[in-house]
Amino acid sequence: MDNTILPQWMIYAGSSAGLIWAILQIAGWITKLTHIPKLEVRLTKEVFFRLIEDGETIFTNAVFIARHGPIEIKNIKFTLNRTSGSKKTFTFAPKNIGNKVPNPPNPYASNNFWSKSCKTYLVENVPTHILFLSSLEEYSGSFRKVADGFTSKVIDYQNELQGKLKEIQSNEDKYLQEINTKLSGIESDVGANLLKFVQLEPGDYELTADVEYSRISLKFFRKEAEASSKISFSVDDSFLGRYKNQLTRFLEATSRNILFNRDNHFTYPEYQPDNIRET
């Protein structure tokens, strides 16, 4: 048997290395415990309202970044508070989620929607820009009913003209006054009914994004958490007049597309608020 005794310095070195390793392990655990994954979110100034078939919607852009570990975004809601005059609160629910993509040669980016679910994963320390299209659900059903009724009325009129539609298409000027009178009546009634569901009013507003997320790397601590961000802006007195004018042009283009089976481009009514302030 080899009874060789290790040198004292070697014993001390081995003990010190083991102690250092243990200290490093403990420090690592402490770091993990004190650096709990956290989500940071910031709403940006890129915000505007638009009237579509589902009613009053808001387009918002936000920047997300996960700190100290990966994050799963589970849900998000937008709350709009009117802070001047009569106080009002509205909740907008995300319907489409996407991002902005280049649109050369146009200097402005296009909206690209790739999901209807808010669920997404964020890796650590990588800023992620997300675009949200959210609707005012409380009135979307009523708005949709009126919009669908508009389409039905134009189609009914198209059926009335079916026997002479080819003649009308080849000699539109001859029937232009009759067609314009009929369509203008439909457009005026529908436009007035649609504007009744617009809840935005002149005044000052605060928009809050509340995000529910999960710390997917944690095992022994509460995984669910929330983050929020706010922006404020104002709506001027002329916005409803702008909406009305744009809606009139939109209905005019849409009715003629339906009546004559066209596919001309048209722009949805929209409004960009003033004095947008990031907080």
mmCIF file of C-alpha atoms in Angstrom:
data_model
loop_
_atom_site.group_PDB
_atom_site.id
_atom_site.type_symbol
_atom_site.label_atom_id
_atom_site.label_comp_id
_atom_site.label_asym_id
_atom_site.label_seq_id
_atom_site.Cartn_x
_atom_site.Cartn_y
_atom_site.Cartn_z
ATOM 1 C CA MET A 1 0.000 0.000 0.000
ATOM 2 C CA ASP A 2 1.196 3.474 -0.918
ATOM 3 C CA ASN A 3 1.272 5.522 2.320
ATOM 4 C CA THR A 4 2.549 8.650 0.571
ATOM 5 C CA ILE A 5 1.161 11.749 2.308
ATOM 6 C CA LEU A 6 0.093 14.664 0.075
ATOM 7 C CA PRO A 7 1.949 17.899 0.586
ATOM 8 C CA GLN A 8 0.186 20.382 2.829
ATOM 9 C CA TRP A 9 0.053 23.014 0.091
ATOM 10 C CA MET A 10 -1.738 20.625 -2.245
ATOM 11 C CA ILE A 11 -4.386 19.892 0.375
ATOM 12 C CA TYR A 12 -4.901 23.605 0.951
ATOM 13 C CA ALA A 13 -5.094 24.260 -2.827
ATOM 14 C CA GLY A 14 -7.702 21.546 -3.302
ATOM 15 C CA SER A 15 -9.786 22.820 -0.405
ATOM 16 C CA SER A 16 -9.561 26.393 -1.668
ATOM 17 C CA ALA A 17 -10.608 25.367 -5.188
ATOM 18 C CA GLY A 18 -13.597 23.492 -3.815
ATOM 19 C CA LEU A 19 -14.554 26.466 -1.640
ATOM 20 C CA ILE A 20 -14.235 28.869 -4.575
ATOM 21 C CA TRP A 21 -16.390 26.590 -6.758
ATOM 22 C CA ALA A 22 -19.065 26.445 -4.033
ATOM 23 C CA ILE A 23 -18.981 30.229 -3.626
ATOM 24 C CA LEU A 24 -19.372 30.692 -7.383
ATOM 25 C CA GLN A 25 -22.315 28.297 -7.430
ATOM 26 C CA ILE A 26 -23.993 30.155 -4.584
ATOM 27 C CA ALA A 27 -23.303 33.502 -6.258
ATOM 28 C CA GLY A 28 -24.877 32.177 -9.455
ATOM 29 C CA TRP A 29 -28.010 31.145 -7.586
ATOM 30 C CA ILE A 30 -28.177 34.510 -5.830
ATOM 31 C CA THR A 31 -27.828 36.276 -9.180
ATOM 32 C CA LYS A 32 -30.682 34.236 -10.602
ATOM 33 C CA LEU A 33 -32.845 34.953 -7.584
ATOM 34 C CA THR A 34 -32.171 38.690 -7.630
ATOM 35 C CA HIS A 35 -32.330 39.066 -11.436
ATOM 36 C CA ILE A 36 -35.846 37.805 -12.060
ATOM 37 C CA PRO A 37 -36.870 37.990 -15.743
ATOM 38 C CA LYS A 38 -38.723 41.230 -16.409
ATOM 39 C CA LEU A 39 -40.564 42.695 -19.379
ATOM 40 C CA GLU A 40 -40.133 46.315 -20.399
ATOM 41 C CA VAL A 41 -42.695 47.795 -22.805
ATOM 42 C CA ARG A 42 -42.920 51.245 -24.371
ATOM 43 C CA LEU A 43 -45.755 52.581 -26.498
ATOM 44 C CA THR A 44 -44.485 54.840 -29.282
ATOM 45 C CA LYS A 45 -45.886 57.933 -30.974
ATOM 46 C CA GLU A 46 -47.039 55.868 -33.940
ATOM 47 C CA VAL A 47 -50.750 55.746 -33.166
ATOM 48 C CA PHE A 48 -53.877 56.519 -35.191
ATOM 49 C CA PHE A 49 -57.577 55.646 -35.388
ATOM 50 C CA ARG A 50 -59.323 54.049 -38.356
ATOM 51 C CA LEU A 51 -62.906 53.132 -39.218
ATOM 52 C CA ILE A 52 -63.154 49.666 -40.771
ATOM 53 C CA GLU A 53 -65.918 47.077 -41.158
ATOM 54 C CA ASP A 54 -65.530 46.107 -37.495
ATOM 55 C CA GLY A 55 -65.978 49.684 -36.342
ATOM 56 C CA GLU A 56 -63.672 52.046 -34.506
ATOM 57 C CA THR A 57 -60.122 50.719 -34.304
ATOM 58 C CA ILE A 58 -56.792 51.966 -33.045
ATOM 59 C CA PHE A 59 -53.371 51.158 -34.507
ATOM 60 C CA THR A 60 -50.603 51.170 -31.908
ATOM 61 C CA ASN A 61 -46.903 50.382 -31.991
ATOM 62 C CA ALA A 62 -44.878 49.190 -29.022
ATOM 63 C CA VAL A 63 -41.302 48.156 -28.284
ATOM 64 C CA PHE A 64 -40.757 45.122 -26.035
ATOM 65 C CA ILE A 65 -37.545 43.913 -24.418
ATOM 66 C CA ALA A 66 -37.022 41.004 -22.004
ATOM 67 C CA ARG A 67 -34.496 41.522 -19.207
ATOM 68 C CA HIS A 68 -32.681 38.758 -17.257
ATOM 69 C CA GLY A 69 -34.254 35.897 -19.195
ATOM 70 C CA PRO A 70 -36.806 34.903 -21.842
ATOM 71 C CA ILE A 71 -40.427 36.065 -21.638
ATOM 72 C CA GLU A 72 -43.740 34.770 -22.971
ATOM 73 C CA ILE A 73 -46.330 37.468 -23.715
ATOM 74 C CA LYS A 74 -49.731 35.992 -22.881
ATOM 75 C CA ASN A 75 -52.213 38.821 -23.353
ATOM 76 C CA ILE A 76 -52.478 42.563 -23.868
ATOM 77 C CA LYS A 77 -55.271 45.111 -23.672
ATOM 78 C CA PHE A 78 -55.466 48.805 -24.405
ATOM 79 C CA THR A 79 -57.443 51.191 -22.220
ATOM 80 C CA LEU A 80 -58.314 54.651 -23.508
ATOM 81 C CA ASN A 81 -59.219 57.253 -20.872
ATOM 82 C CA ARG A 82 -60.595 60.680 -21.681
ATOM 83 C CA THR A 83 -58.932 62.966 -19.161
ATOM 84 C CA SER A 84 -60.672 66.247 -20.016
ATOM 85 C CA GLY A 85 -64.328 67.207 -19.933
ATOM 86 C CA SER A 86 -66.636 64.281 -19.152
ATOM 87 C CA LYS A 87 -64.424 61.335 -18.217
ATOM 88 C CA LYS A 88 -64.816 58.225 -20.356
ATOM 89 C CA THR A 89 -63.051 54.862 -20.468
ATOM 90 C CA PHE A 90 -62.915 52.464 -23.418
ATOM 91 C CA THR A 91 -61.220 49.088 -23.774
ATOM 92 C CA PHE A 92 -59.710 48.105 -27.128
ATOM 93 C CA ALA A 93 -58.984 44.419 -27.768
ATOM 94 C CA PRO A 94 -56.195 43.413 -30.201
ATOM 95 C CA LYS A 95 -57.538 41.753 -33.343
ATOM 96 C CA ASN A 96 -54.443 41.633 -35.527
ATOM 97 C CA ILE A 97 -50.775 41.579 -34.562
ATOM 98 C CA GLY A 98 -47.894 42.287 -36.902
ATOM 99 C CA ASN A 99 -45.114 44.700 -37.750
ATOM 100 C CA LYS A 100 -44.060 47.346 -40.208
ATOM 101 C CA VAL A 101 -42.246 46.374 -43.401
ATOM 102 C CA PRO A 102 -40.439 48.500 -46.016
ATOM 103 C CA ASN A 103 -42.549 49.550 -48.984
ATOM 104 C CA PRO A 104 -40.141 50.935 -51.615
ATOM 105 C CA PRO A 105 -40.141 53.338 -53.334
ATOM 106 C CA ASN A 106 -42.689 54.709 -50.854
ATOM 107 C CA PRO A 107 -40.810 56.286 -47.916
ATOM 108 C CA TYR A 108 -43.446 55.014 -45.470
ATOM 109 C CA ALA A 109 -43.598 51.431 -44.228
ATOM 110 C CA SER A 110 -46.592 49.147 -44.769
ATOM 111 C CA ASN A 111 -48.508 47.290 -42.084
ATOM 112 C CA ASN A 112 -47.976 43.538 -42.167
ATOM 113 C CA PHE A 113 -50.262 41.473 -39.930
ATOM 114 C CA TRP A 114 -49.246 37.878 -39.293
ATOM 115 C CA SER A 115 -51.335 36.746 -36.307
ATOM 116 C CA LYS A 116 -54.580 37.223 -34.411
ATOM 117 C CA SER A 117 -53.038 36.029 -31.135
ATOM 118 C CA CYS A 118 -51.051 38.146 -28.694
ATOM 119 C CA LYS A 119 -48.984 35.148 -27.603
ATOM 120 C CA THR A 120 -45.338 35.467 -28.522
ATOM 121 C CA TYR A 121 -41.898 34.710 -27.079
ATOM 122 C CA LEU A 122 -39.118 37.218 -26.499
ATOM 123 C CA VAL A 123 -35.483 36.323 -26.057
ATOM 124 C CA GLU A 124 -33.339 38.220 -23.599
ATOM 125 C CA ASN A 125 -32.089 41.728 -24.459
ATOM 126 C CA VAL A 126 -33.442 41.822 -28.037
ATOM 127 C CA PRO A 127 -35.796 44.778 -28.704
ATOM 128 C CA THR A 128 -38.933 43.672 -30.565
ATOM 129 C CA HIS A 129 -41.281 46.070 -32.347
ATOM 130 C CA ILE A 130 -44.915 44.933 -32.552
ATOM 131 C CA LEU A 131 -47.882 46.547 -34.293
ATOM 132 C CA PHE A 132 -51.413 46.096 -32.915
ATOM 133 C CA LEU A 133 -54.760 46.656 -34.594
ATOM 134 C CA SER A 134 -57.344 46.779 -31.803
ATOM 135 C CA SER A 135 -61.101 47.272 -31.963
ATOM 136 C CA LEU A 136 -63.673 48.788 -29.651
ATOM 137 C CA GLU A 137 -65.561 45.538 -29.126
ATOM 138 C CA GLU A 138 -68.569 47.068 -27.365
ATOM 139 C CA TYR A 139 -69.754 48.669 -30.605
ATOM 140 C CA SER A 140 -68.130 46.505 -33.284
ATOM 141 C CA GLY A 141 -71.160 44.228 -33.705
ATOM 142 C CA SER A 142 -73.529 47.129 -34.300
ATOM 143 C CA PHE A 143 -71.076 48.802 -36.661
ATOM 144 C CA ARG A 144 -70.629 45.578 -38.621
ATOM 145 C CA LYS A 145 -74.404 45.137 -38.945
ATOM 146 C CA VAL A 146 -74.804 48.592 -40.522
ATOM 147 C CA ALA A 147 -71.791 48.025 -42.809
ATOM 148 C CA ASP A 148 -73.177 44.689 -43.991
ATOM 149 C CA GLY A 149 -76.554 46.344 -44.552
ATOM 150 C CA PHE A 150 -74.866 48.900 -46.817
ATOM 151 C CA THR A 151 -73.420 46.131 -48.975
ATOM 152 C CA SER A 152 -76.807 44.405 -49.164
ATOM 153 C CA LYS A 153 -78.572 47.617 -50.243
ATOM 154 C CA VAL A 154 -76.099 48.223 -53.076
ATOM 155 C CA ILE A 155 -76.382 44.617 -54.223
ATOM 156 C CA ASP A 156 -80.179 44.897 -54.187
ATOM 157 C CA TYR A 157 -79.914 47.997 -56.365
ATOM 158 C CA GLN A 158 -77.512 46.150 -58.648
ATOM 159 C CA ASN A 159 -80.118 43.393 -59.021
ATOM 160 C CA GLU A 160 -82.719 46.001 -59.951
ATOM 161 C CA LEU A 161 -80.441 47.220 -62.741
ATOM 162 C CA GLN A 162 -79.322 43.766 -63.810
ATOM 163 C CA GLY A 163 -81.382 43.803 -67.003
ATOM 164 C CA LYS A 164 -79.650 46.925 -68.307
ATOM 165 C CA LEU A 165 -76.334 46.732 -66.456
ATOM 166 C CA LYS A 166 -74.296 46.210 -69.619
ATOM 167 C CA GLU A 167 -75.964 49.195 -71.229
ATOM 168 C CA ILE A 168 -75.243 51.302 -68.138
ATOM 169 C CA GLN A 169 -71.595 50.217 -68.078
ATOM 170 C CA SER A 170 -71.153 51.155 -71.732
ATOM 171 C CA ASN A 171 -73.023 54.448 -71.401
ATOM 172 C CA GLU A 172 -72.528 55.417 -67.803
ATOM 173 C CA ASP A 173 -73.001 59.164 -68.384
ATOM 174 C CA LYS A 174 -76.569 58.630 -69.550
ATOM 175 C CA TYR A 175 -77.552 56.975 -66.281
ATOM 176 C CA LEU A 176 -75.088 58.817 -64.060
ATOM 177 C CA GLN A 177 -77.603 61.174 -62.446
ATOM 178 C CA GLU A 178 -80.050 58.390 -61.662
ATOM 179 C CA ILE A 179 -77.300 56.175 -60.220
ATOM 180 C CA ASN A 180 -75.742 58.984 -58.192
ATOM 181 C CA THR A 181 -79.091 59.985 -56.714
ATOM 182 C CA LYS A 182 -79.875 56.426 -55.656
ATOM 183 C CA LEU A 183 -76.420 55.659 -54.291
ATOM 184 C CA SER A 184 -76.121 59.019 -52.545
ATOM 185 C CA GLY A 185 -79.303 58.281 -50.633
ATOM 186 C CA ILE A 186 -77.946 54.908 -49.507
ATOM 187 C CA GLU A 187 -74.546 56.370 -48.628
ATOM 188 C CA SER A 188 -76.028 59.275 -46.668
ATOM 189 C CA ASP A 189 -78.245 57.042 -44.516
ATOM 190 C CA VAL A 190 -75.526 54.492 -43.860
ATOM 191 C CA GLY A 191 -72.861 57.123 -43.174
ATOM 192 C CA ALA A 192 -75.043 58.871 -40.593
ATOM 193 C CA ASN A 193 -75.779 55.556 -38.851
ATOM 194 C CA LEU A 194 -72.104 54.540 -38.801
ATOM 195 C CA LEU A 195 -71.002 57.848 -37.272
ATOM 196 C CA LYS A 196 -73.432 57.284 -34.397
ATOM 197 C CA PHE A 197 -71.154 54.503 -33.154
ATOM 198 C CA VAL A 198 -67.985 56.644 -33.139
ATOM 199 C CA GLN A 199 -67.062 57.139 -29.482
ATOM 200 C CA LEU A 200 -64.008 59.347 -29.922
ATOM 201 C CA GLU A 201 -64.682 62.974 -28.973
ATOM 202 C CA PRO A 202 -62.587 66.140 -28.861
ATOM 203 C CA GLY A 203 -60.438 66.323 -25.738
ATOM 204 C CA ASP A 204 -57.340 64.967 -24.028
ATOM 205 C CA TYR A 205 -56.704 61.240 -23.745
ATOM 206 C CA GLU A 206 -54.374 58.746 -22.100
ATOM 207 C CA LEU A 207 -53.795 55.338 -23.682
ATOM 208 C CA THR A 208 -52.476 52.499 -21.495
ATOM 209 C CA ALA A 209 -51.144 49.158 -22.672
ATOM 210 C CA ASP A 210 -51.389 46.436 -20.000
ATOM 211 C CA VAL A 211 -49.363 43.342 -20.789
ATOM 212 C CA GLU A 212 -49.660 39.971 -19.062
ATOM 213 C CA TYR A 213 -46.515 37.871 -19.385
ATOM 214 C CA SER A 214 -44.887 34.744 -18.018
ATOM 215 C CA ARG A 215 -41.322 34.303 -16.776
ATOM 216 C CA ILE A 216 -40.744 30.981 -18.494
ATOM 217 C CA SER A 217 -37.315 30.343 -16.901
ATOM 218 C CA LEU A 218 -38.568 30.400 -13.282
ATOM 219 C CA LYS A 219 -39.519 27.187 -11.475
ATOM 220 C CA PHE A 220 -39.985 28.045 -7.824
ATOM 221 C CA PHE A 221 -41.353 31.602 -7.900
ATOM 222 C CA ARG A 222 -44.450 33.300 -9.253
ATOM 223 C CA LYS A 223 -44.178 33.123 -13.012
ATOM 224 C CA GLU A 224 -47.014 35.481 -13.995
ATOM 225 C CA ALA A 225 -46.408 39.231 -14.035
ATOM 226 C CA GLU A 226 -47.635 42.446 -15.663
ATOM 227 C CA ALA A 227 -46.049 45.396 -17.397
ATOM 228 C CA SER A 228 -47.588 48.599 -18.718
ATOM 229 C CA SER A 229 -46.865 51.715 -20.737
ATOM 230 C CA LYS A 230 -48.749 54.937 -21.469
ATOM 231 C CA ILE A 231 -48.946 57.667 -24.042
ATOM 232 C CA SER A 232 -51.146 60.752 -24.063
ATOM 233 C CA PHE A 233 -52.592 62.789 -26.915
ATOM 234 C CA SER A 234 -55.376 65.187 -27.842
ATOM 235 C CA VAL A 235 -58.236 65.061 -30.352
ATOM 236 C CA ASP A 236 -59.168 68.360 -31.983
ATOM 237 C CA ASP A 237 -62.644 69.745 -32.637
ATOM 238 C CA SER A 238 -62.497 69.086 -36.383
ATOM 239 C CA PHE A 239 -61.859 65.349 -36.254
ATOM 240 C CA LEU A 240 -65.514 64.291 -36.661
ATOM 241 C CA GLY A 241 -65.858 66.494 -39.744
ATOM 242 C CA ARG A 242 -62.779 64.823 -41.215
ATOM 243 C CA TYR A 243 -64.200 61.403 -40.430
ATOM 244 C CA LYS A 244 -67.479 62.348 -42.119
ATOM 245 C CA ASN A 245 -65.785 63.605 -45.296
ATOM 246 C CA GLN A 246 -63.515 60.583 -45.545
ATOM 247 C CA LEU A 247 -66.408 58.207 -44.833
ATOM 248 C CA THR A 248 -68.472 59.816 -47.599
ATOM 249 C CA ARG A 249 -65.662 59.278 -50.121
ATOM 250 C CA PHE A 250 -65.131 55.738 -48.848
ATOM 251 C CA LEU A 251 -68.810 54.809 -49.255
ATOM 252 C CA GLU A 252 -68.934 56.393 -52.705
ATOM 253 C CA ALA A 253 -65.959 54.349 -53.890
ATOM 254 C CA THR A 254 -67.224 51.154 -52.271
ATOM 255 C CA SER A 255 -70.751 51.409 -53.688
ATOM 256 C CA ARG A 256 -69.443 51.871 -57.240
ATOM 257 C CA ASN A 257 -66.986 49.028 -56.837
ATOM 258 C CA ILE A 258 -69.887 46.769 -55.876
ATOM 259 C CA LEU A 259 -72.337 48.089 -58.485
ATOM 260 C CA PHE A 260 -69.951 47.883 -61.436
ATOM 261 C CA ASN A 261 -67.819 44.953 -60.199
ATOM 262 C CA ARG A 262 -64.746 47.142 -59.999
ATOM 263 C CA ASP A 263 -61.673 46.749 -57.859
ATOM 264 C CA ASN A 264 -60.581 50.352 -57.432
ATOM 265 C CA HIS A 265 -58.441 51.212 -54.437
ATOM 266 C CA PHE A 266 -60.003 53.240 -51.634
ATOM 267 C CA THR A 267 -58.782 54.519 -48.275
ATOM 268 C CA TYR A 268 -60.490 53.829 -44.971
ATOM 269 C CA PRO A 269 -61.373 56.886 -42.879
ATOM 270 C CA GLU A 270 -58.657 57.531 -40.326
ATOM 271 C CA TYR A 271 -57.511 60.135 -37.848
ATOM 272 C CA GLN A 272 -54.117 60.792 -36.280
ATOM 273 C CA PRO A 273 -54.339 62.562 -32.909
ATOM 274 C CA ASP A 274 -52.363 65.675 -32.006
ATOM 275 C CA ASN A 275 -49.764 66.375 -29.323
ATOM 276 C CA ILE A 276 -48.773 62.732 -28.832
ATOM 277 C CA ARG A 277 -46.532 62.409 -25.794
ATOM 278 C CA GLU A 278 -44.575 59.317 -24.807
ATOM 279 C CA THR A 279 -44.282 58.724 -21.056
#
